[in-house]
mmCIF file of N, CA, C and O in Angstrom:
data_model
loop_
_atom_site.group_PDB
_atom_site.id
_atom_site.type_symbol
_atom_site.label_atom_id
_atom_site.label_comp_id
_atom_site.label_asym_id
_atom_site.label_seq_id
_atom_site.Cartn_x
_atom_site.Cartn_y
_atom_site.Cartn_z
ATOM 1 N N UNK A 26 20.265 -3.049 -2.129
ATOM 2 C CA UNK A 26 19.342 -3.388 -3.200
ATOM 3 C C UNK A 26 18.657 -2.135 -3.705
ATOM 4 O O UNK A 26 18.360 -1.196 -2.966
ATOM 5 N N UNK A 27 18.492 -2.165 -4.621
ATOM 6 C CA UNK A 27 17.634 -1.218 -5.105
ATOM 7 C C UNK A 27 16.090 -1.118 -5.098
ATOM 8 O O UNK A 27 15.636 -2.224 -4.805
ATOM 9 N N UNK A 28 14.987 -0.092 -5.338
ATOM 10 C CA UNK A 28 13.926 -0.697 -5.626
ATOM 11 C C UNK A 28 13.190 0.964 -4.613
ATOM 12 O O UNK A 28 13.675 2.093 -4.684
ATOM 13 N N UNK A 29 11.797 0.491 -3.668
ATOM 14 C CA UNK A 29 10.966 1.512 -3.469
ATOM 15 C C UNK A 29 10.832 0.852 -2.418
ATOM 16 O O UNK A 29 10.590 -0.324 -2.692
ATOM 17 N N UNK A 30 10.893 1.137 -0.866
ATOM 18 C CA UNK A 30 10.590 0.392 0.017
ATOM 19 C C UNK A 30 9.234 2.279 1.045
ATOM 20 O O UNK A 30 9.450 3.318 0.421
ATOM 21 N N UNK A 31 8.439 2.434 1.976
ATOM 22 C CA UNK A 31 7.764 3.453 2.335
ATOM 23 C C UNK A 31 8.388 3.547 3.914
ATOM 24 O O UNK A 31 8.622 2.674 4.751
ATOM 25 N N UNK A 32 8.507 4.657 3.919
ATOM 26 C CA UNK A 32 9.201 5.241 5.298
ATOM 27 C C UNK A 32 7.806 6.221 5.650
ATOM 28 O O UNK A 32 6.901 6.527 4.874
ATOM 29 N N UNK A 33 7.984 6.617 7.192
ATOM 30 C CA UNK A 33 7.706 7.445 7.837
ATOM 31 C C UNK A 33 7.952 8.059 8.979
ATOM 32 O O UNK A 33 8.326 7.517 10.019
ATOM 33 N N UNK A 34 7.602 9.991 8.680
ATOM 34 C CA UNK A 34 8.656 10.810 9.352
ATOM 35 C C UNK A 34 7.929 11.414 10.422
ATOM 36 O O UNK A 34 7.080 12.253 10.123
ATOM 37 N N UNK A 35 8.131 11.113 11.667
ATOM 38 C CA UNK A 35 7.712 11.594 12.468
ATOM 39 C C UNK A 35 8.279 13.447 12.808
ATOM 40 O O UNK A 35 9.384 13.724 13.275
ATOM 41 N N UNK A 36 7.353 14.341 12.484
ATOM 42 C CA UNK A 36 7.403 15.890 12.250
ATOM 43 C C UNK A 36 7.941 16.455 13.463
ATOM 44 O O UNK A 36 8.590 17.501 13.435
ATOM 45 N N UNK A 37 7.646 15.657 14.800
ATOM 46 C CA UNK A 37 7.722 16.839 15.915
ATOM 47 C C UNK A 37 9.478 16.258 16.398
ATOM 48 O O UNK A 37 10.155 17.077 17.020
ATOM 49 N N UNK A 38 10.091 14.899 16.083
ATOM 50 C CA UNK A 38 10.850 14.083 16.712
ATOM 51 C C UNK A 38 12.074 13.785 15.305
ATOM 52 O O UNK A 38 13.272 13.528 15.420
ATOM 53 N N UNK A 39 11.308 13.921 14.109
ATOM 54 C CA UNK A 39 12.504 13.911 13.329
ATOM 55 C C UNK A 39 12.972 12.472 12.619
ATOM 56 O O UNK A 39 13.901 12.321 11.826
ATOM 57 N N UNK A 40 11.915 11.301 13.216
ATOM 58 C CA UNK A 40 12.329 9.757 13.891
ATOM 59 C C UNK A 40 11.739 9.284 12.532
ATOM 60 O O UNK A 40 10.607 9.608 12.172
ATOM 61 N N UNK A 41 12.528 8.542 11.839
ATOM 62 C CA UNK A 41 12.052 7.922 10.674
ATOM 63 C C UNK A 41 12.510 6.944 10.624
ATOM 64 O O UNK A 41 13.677 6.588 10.784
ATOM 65 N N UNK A 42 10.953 6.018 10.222
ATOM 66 C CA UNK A 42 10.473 4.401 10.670
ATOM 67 C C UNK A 42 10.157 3.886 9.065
ATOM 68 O O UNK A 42 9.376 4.564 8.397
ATOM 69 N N UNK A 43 10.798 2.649 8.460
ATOM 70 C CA UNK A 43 10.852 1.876 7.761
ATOM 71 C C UNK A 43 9.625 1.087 7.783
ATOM 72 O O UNK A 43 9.535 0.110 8.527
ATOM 73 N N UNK A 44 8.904 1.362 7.199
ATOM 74 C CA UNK A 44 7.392 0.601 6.695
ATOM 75 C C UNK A 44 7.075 -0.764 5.917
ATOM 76 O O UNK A 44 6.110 -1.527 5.895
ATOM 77 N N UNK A 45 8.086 -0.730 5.410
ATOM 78 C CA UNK A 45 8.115 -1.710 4.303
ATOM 79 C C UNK A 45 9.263 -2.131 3.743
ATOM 80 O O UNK A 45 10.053 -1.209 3.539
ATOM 81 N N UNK A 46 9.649 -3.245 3.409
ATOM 82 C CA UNK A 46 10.908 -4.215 3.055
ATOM 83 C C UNK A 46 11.053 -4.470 1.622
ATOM 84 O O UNK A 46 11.934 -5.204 1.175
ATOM 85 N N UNK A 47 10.143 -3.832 0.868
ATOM 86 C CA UNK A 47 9.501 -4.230 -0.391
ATOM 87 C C UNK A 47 10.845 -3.882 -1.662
ATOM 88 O O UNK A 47 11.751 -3.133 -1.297
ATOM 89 N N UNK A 48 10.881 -4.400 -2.951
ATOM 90 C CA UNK A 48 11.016 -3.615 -3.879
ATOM 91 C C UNK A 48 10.395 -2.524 -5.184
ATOM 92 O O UNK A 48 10.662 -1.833 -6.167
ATOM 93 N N UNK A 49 9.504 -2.972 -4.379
ATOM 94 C CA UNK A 49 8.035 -2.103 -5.605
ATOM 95 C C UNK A 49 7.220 -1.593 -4.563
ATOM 96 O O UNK A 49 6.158 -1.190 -5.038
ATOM 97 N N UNK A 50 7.292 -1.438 -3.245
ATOM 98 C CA UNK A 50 6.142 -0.544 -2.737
ATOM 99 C C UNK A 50 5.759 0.649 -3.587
ATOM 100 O O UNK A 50 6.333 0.802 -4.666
ATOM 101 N N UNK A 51 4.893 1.452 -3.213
ATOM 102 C CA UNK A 51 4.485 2.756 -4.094
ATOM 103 C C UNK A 51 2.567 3.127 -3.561
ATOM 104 O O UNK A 51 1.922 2.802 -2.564
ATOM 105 N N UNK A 52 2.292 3.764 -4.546
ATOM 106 C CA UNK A 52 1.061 4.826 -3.911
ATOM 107 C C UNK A 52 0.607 4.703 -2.078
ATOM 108 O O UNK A 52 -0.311 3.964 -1.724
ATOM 109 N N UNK A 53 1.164 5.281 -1.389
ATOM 110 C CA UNK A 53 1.015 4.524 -0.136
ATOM 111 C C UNK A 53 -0.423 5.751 -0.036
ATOM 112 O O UNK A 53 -0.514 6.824 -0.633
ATOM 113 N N UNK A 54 -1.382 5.142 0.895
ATOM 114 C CA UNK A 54 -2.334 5.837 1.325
ATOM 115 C C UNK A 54 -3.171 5.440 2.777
ATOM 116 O O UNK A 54 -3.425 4.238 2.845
ATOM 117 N N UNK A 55 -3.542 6.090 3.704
ATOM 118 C CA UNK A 55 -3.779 6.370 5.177
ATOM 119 C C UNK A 55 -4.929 5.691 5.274
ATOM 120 O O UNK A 55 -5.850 5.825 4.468
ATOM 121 N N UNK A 56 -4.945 5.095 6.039
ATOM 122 C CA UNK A 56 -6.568 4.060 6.405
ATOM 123 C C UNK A 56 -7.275 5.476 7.330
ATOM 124 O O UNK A 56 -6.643 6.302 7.988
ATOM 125 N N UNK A 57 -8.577 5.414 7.139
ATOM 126 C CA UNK A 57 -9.377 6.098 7.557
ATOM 127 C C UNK A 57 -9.143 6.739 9.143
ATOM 128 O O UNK A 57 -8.947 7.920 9.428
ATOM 129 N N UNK A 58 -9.210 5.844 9.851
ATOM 130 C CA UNK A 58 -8.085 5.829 11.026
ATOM 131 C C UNK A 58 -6.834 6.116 11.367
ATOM 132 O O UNK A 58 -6.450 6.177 12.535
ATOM 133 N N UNK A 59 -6.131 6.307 10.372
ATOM 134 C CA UNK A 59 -4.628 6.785 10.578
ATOM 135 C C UNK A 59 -3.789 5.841 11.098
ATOM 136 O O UNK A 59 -2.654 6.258 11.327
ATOM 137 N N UNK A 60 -4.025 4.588 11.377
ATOM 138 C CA UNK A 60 -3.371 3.779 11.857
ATOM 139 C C UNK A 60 -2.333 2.378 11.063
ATOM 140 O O UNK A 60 -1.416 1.621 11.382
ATOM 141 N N UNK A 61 -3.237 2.693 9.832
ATOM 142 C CA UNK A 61 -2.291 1.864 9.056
ATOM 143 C C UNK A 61 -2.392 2.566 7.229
ATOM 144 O O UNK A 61 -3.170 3.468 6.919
ATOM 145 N N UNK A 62 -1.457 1.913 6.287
ATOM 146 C CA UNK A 62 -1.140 2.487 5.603
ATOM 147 C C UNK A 62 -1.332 1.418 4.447
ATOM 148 O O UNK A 62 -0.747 0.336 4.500
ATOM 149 N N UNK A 63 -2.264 1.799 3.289
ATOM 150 C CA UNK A 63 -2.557 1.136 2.219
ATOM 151 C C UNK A 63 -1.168 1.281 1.053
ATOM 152 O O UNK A 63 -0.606 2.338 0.765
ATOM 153 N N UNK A 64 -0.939 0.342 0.685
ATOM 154 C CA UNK A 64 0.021 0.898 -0.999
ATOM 155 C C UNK A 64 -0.184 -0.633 -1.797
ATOM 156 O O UNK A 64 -0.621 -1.741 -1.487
ATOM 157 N N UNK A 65 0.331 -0.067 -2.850
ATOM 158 C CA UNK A 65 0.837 -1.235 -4.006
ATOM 159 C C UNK A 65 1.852 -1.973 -3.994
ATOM 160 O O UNK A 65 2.846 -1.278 -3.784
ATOM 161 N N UNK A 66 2.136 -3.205 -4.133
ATOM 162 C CA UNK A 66 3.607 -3.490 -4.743
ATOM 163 C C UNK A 66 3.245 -4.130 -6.003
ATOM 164 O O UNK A 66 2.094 -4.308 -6.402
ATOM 165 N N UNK A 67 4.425 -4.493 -6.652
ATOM 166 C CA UNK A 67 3.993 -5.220 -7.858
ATOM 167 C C UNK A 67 5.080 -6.483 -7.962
ATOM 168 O O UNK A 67 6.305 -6.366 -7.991
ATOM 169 N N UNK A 68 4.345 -7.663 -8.007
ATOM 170 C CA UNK A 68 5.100 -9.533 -7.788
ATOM 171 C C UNK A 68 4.689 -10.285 -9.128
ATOM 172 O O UNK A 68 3.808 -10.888 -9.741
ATOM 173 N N UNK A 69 5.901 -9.829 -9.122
ATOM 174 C CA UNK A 69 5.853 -10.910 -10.735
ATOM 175 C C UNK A 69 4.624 -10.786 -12.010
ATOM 176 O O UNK A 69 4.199 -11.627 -12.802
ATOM 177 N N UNK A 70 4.255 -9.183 -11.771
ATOM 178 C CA UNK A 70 3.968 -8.798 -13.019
ATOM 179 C C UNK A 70 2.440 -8.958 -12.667
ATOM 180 O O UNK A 70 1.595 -9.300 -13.495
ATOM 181 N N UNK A 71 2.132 -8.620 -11.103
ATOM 182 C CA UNK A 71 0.881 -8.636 -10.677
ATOM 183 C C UNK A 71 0.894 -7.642 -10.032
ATOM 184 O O UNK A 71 1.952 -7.131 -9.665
ATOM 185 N N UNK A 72 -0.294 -7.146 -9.749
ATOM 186 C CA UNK A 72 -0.686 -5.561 -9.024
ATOM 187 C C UNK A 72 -1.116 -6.672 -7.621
ATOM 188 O O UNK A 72 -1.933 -7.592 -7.584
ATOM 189 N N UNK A 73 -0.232 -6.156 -6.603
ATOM 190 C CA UNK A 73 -0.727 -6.757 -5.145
ATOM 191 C C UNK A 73 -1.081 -5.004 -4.084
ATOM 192 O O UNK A 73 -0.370 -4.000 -4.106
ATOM 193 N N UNK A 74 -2.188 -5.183 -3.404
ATOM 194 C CA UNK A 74 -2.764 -4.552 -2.476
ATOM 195 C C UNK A 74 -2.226 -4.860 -1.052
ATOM 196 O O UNK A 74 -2.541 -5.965 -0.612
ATOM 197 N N UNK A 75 -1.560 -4.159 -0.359
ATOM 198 C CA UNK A 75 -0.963 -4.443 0.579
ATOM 199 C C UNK A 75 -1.787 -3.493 1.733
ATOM 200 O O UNK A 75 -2.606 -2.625 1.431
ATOM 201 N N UNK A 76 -1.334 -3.897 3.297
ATOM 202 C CA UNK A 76 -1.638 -3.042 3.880
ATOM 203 C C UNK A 76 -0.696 -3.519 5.544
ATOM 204 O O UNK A 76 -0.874 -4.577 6.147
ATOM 205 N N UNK A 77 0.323 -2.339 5.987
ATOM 206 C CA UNK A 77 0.827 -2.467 7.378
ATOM 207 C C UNK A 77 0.521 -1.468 8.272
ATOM 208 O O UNK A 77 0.369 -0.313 7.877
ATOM 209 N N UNK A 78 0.392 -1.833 9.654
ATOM 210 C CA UNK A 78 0.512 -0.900 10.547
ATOM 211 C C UNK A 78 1.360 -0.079 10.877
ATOM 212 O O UNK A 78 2.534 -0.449 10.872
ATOM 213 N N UNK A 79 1.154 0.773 11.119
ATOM 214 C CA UNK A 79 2.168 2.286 11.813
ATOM 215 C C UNK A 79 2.877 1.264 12.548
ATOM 216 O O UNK A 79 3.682 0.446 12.102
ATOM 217 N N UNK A 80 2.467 1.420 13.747
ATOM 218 C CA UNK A 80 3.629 0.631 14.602
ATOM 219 C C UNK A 80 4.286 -0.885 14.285
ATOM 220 O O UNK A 80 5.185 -1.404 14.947
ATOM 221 N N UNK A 81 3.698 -1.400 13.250
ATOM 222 C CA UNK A 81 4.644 -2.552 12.871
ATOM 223 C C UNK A 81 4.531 -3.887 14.065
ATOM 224 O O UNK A 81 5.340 -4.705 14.503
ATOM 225 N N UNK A 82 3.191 -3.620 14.281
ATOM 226 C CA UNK A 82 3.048 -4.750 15.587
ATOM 227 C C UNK A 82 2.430 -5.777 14.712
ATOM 228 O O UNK A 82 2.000 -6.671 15.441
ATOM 229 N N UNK A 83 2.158 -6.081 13.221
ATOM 230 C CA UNK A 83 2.049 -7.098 12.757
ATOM 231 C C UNK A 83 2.599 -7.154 10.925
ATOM 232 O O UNK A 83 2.693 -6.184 10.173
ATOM 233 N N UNK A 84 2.779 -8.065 10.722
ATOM 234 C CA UNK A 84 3.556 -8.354 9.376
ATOM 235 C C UNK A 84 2.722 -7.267 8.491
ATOM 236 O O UNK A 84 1.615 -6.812 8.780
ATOM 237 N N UNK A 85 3.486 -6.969 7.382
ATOM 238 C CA UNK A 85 2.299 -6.466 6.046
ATOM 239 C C UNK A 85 1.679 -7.807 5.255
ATOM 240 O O UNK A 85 2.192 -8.874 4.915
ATOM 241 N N UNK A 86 0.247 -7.213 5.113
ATOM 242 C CA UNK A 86 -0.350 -8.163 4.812
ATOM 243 C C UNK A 86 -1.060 -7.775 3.627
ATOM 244 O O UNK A 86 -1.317 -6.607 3.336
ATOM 245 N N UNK A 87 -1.364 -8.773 2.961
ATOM 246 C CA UNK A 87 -1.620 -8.585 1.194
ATOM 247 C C UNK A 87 -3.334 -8.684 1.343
ATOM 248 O O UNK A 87 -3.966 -9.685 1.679
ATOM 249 N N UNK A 88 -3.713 -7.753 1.098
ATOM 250 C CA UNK A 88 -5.435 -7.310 0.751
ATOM 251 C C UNK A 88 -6.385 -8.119 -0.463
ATOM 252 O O UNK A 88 -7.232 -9.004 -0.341
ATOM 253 N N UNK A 89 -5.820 -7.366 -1.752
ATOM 254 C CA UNK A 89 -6.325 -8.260 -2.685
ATOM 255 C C UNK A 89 -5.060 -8.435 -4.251
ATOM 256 O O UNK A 89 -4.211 -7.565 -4.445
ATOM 257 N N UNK A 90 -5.146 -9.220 -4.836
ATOM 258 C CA UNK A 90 -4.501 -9.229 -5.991
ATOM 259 C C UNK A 90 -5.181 -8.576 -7.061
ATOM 260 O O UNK A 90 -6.406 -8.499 -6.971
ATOM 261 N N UNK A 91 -4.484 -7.984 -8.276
ATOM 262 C CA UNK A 91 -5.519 -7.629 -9.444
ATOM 263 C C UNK A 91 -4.375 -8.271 -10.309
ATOM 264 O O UNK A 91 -3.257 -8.469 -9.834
ATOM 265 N N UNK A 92 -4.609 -8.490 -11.210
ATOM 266 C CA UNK A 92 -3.998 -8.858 -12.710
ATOM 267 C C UNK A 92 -3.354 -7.775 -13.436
ATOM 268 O O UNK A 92 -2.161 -7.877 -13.725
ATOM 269 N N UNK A 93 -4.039 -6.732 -13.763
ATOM 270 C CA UNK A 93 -4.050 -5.265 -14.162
ATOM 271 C C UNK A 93 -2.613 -4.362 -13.521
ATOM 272 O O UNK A 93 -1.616 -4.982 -13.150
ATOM 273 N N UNK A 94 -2.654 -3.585 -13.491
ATOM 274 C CA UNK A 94 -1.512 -2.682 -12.753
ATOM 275 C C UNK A 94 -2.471 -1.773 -12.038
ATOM 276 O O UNK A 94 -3.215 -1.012 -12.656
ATOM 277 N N UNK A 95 -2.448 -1.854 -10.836
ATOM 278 C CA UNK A 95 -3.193 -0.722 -10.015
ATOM 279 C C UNK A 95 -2.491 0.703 -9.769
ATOM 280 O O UNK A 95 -1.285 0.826 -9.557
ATOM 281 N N UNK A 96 -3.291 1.626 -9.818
ATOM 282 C CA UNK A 96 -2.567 3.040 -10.204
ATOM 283 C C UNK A 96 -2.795 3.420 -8.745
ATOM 284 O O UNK A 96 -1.870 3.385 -7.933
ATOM 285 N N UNK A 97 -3.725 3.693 -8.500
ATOM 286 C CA UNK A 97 -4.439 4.117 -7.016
ATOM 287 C C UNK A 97 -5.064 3.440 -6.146
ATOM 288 O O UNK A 97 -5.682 2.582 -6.778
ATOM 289 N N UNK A 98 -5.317 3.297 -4.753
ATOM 290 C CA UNK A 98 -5.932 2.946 -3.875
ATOM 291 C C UNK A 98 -6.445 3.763 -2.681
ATOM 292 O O UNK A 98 -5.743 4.492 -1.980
ATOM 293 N N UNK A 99 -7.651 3.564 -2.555
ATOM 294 C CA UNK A 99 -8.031 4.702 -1.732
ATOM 295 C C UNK A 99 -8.952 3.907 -0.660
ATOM 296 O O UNK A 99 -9.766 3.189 -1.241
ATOM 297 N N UNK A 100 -9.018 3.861 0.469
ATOM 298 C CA UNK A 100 -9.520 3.411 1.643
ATOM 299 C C UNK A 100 -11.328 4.286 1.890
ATOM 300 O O UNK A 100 -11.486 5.500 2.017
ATOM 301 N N UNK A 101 -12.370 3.302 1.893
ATOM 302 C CA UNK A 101 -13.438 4.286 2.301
ATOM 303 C C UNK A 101 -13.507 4.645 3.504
ATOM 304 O O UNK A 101 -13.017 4.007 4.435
ATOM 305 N N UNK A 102 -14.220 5.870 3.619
ATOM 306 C CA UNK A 102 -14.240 6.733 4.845
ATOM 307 C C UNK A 102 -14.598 5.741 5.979
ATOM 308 O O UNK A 102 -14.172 5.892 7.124
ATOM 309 N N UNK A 103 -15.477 4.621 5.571
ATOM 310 C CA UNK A 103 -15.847 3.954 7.150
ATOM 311 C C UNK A 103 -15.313 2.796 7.106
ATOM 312 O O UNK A 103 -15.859 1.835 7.648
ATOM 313 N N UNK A 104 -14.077 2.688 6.408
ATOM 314 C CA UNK A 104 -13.179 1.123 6.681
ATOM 315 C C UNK A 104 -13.824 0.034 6.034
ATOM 316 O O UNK A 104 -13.343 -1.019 6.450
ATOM 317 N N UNK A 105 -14.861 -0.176 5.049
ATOM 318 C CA UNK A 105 -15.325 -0.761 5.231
ATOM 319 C C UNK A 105 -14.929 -1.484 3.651
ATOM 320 O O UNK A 105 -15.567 -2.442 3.215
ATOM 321 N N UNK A 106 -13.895 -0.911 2.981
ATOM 322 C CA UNK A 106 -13.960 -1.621 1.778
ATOM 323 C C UNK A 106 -12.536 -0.240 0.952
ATOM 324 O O UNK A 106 -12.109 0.814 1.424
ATOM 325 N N UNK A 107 -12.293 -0.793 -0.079
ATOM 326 C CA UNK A 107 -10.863 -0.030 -0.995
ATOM 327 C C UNK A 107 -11.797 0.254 -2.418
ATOM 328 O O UNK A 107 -12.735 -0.470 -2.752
ATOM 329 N N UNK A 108 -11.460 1.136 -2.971
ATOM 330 C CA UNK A 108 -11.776 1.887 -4.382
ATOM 331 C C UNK A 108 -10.580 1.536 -4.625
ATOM 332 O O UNK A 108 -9.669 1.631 -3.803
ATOM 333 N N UNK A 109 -10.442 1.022 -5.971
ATOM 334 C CA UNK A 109 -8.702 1.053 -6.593
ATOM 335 C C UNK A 109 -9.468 1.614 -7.929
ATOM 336 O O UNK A 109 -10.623 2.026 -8.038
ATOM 337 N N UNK A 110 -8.021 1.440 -9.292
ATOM 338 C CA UNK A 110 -8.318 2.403 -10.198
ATOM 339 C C UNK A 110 -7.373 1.570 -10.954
ATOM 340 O O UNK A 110 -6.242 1.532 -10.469
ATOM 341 N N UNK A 111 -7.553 0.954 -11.932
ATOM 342 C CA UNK A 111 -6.327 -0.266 -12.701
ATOM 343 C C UNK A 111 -6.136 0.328 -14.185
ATOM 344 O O UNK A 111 -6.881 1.274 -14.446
ATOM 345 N N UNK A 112 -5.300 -0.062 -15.138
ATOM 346 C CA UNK A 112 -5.089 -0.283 -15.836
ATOM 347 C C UNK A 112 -5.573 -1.099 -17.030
ATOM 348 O O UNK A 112 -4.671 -1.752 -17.556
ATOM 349 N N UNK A 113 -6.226 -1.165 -17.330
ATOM 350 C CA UNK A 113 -6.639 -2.649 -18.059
ATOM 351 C C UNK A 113 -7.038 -1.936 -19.456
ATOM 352 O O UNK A 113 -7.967 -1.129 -19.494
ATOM 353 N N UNK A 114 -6.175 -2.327 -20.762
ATOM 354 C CA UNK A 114 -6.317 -2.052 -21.762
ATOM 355 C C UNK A 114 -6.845 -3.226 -22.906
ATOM 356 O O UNK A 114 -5.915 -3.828 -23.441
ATOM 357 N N UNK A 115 -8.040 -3.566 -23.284
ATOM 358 C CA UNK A 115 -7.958 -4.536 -24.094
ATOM 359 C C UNK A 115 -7.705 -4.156 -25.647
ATOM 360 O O UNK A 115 -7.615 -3.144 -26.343
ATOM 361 N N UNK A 116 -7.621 -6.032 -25.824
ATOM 362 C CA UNK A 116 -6.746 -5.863 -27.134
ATOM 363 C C UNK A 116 -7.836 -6.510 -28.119
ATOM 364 O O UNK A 116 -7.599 -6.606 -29.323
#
């Protein structure tokens, strides 16, 4: 299939781990903690907020929806909430 699914490369081992099953994954970004990994996908013409763990010890799980197309997502420093950055042009 085609599409954008997020990998990661372990530097010292070479070992690269499949993150995501997706066809639209994209902007992936590091939870404050390093332990899991924020990105986008986009479902049926919706901006979805996703978020999985490094080790994959639980499903990816969908954060919030926007309507808009989300460009960026950024995790705050104390976990405690997401800054995104959308699209939204009115007409």
């Amino acid at each position: 299939s085609t599409g954008t699914s997020l990998y990661v490369t372990d530097l010292s081992s070479g070992a690269r781990t499949r993150l995501t099953d997706g066809t639209s994954d994209d902007r992936p970004e590091w939870s404050p903690d390093g332990r899991e990994v924020y990105f986008v996908s986009t479902v049926g013409g919706t901006s979805v907020i996703r978020r999985v763990p490094l080790d994959r010890s639980r499903p990816v799980e969908t954060v919030y929806e926007h309507e808009h197309q989300v460009r960026e997502v950024v995790p705050l420093a104390d976990g405690s909430g997401l800054v995104f950055r959308v699209d939204a042009l009115e007409t």
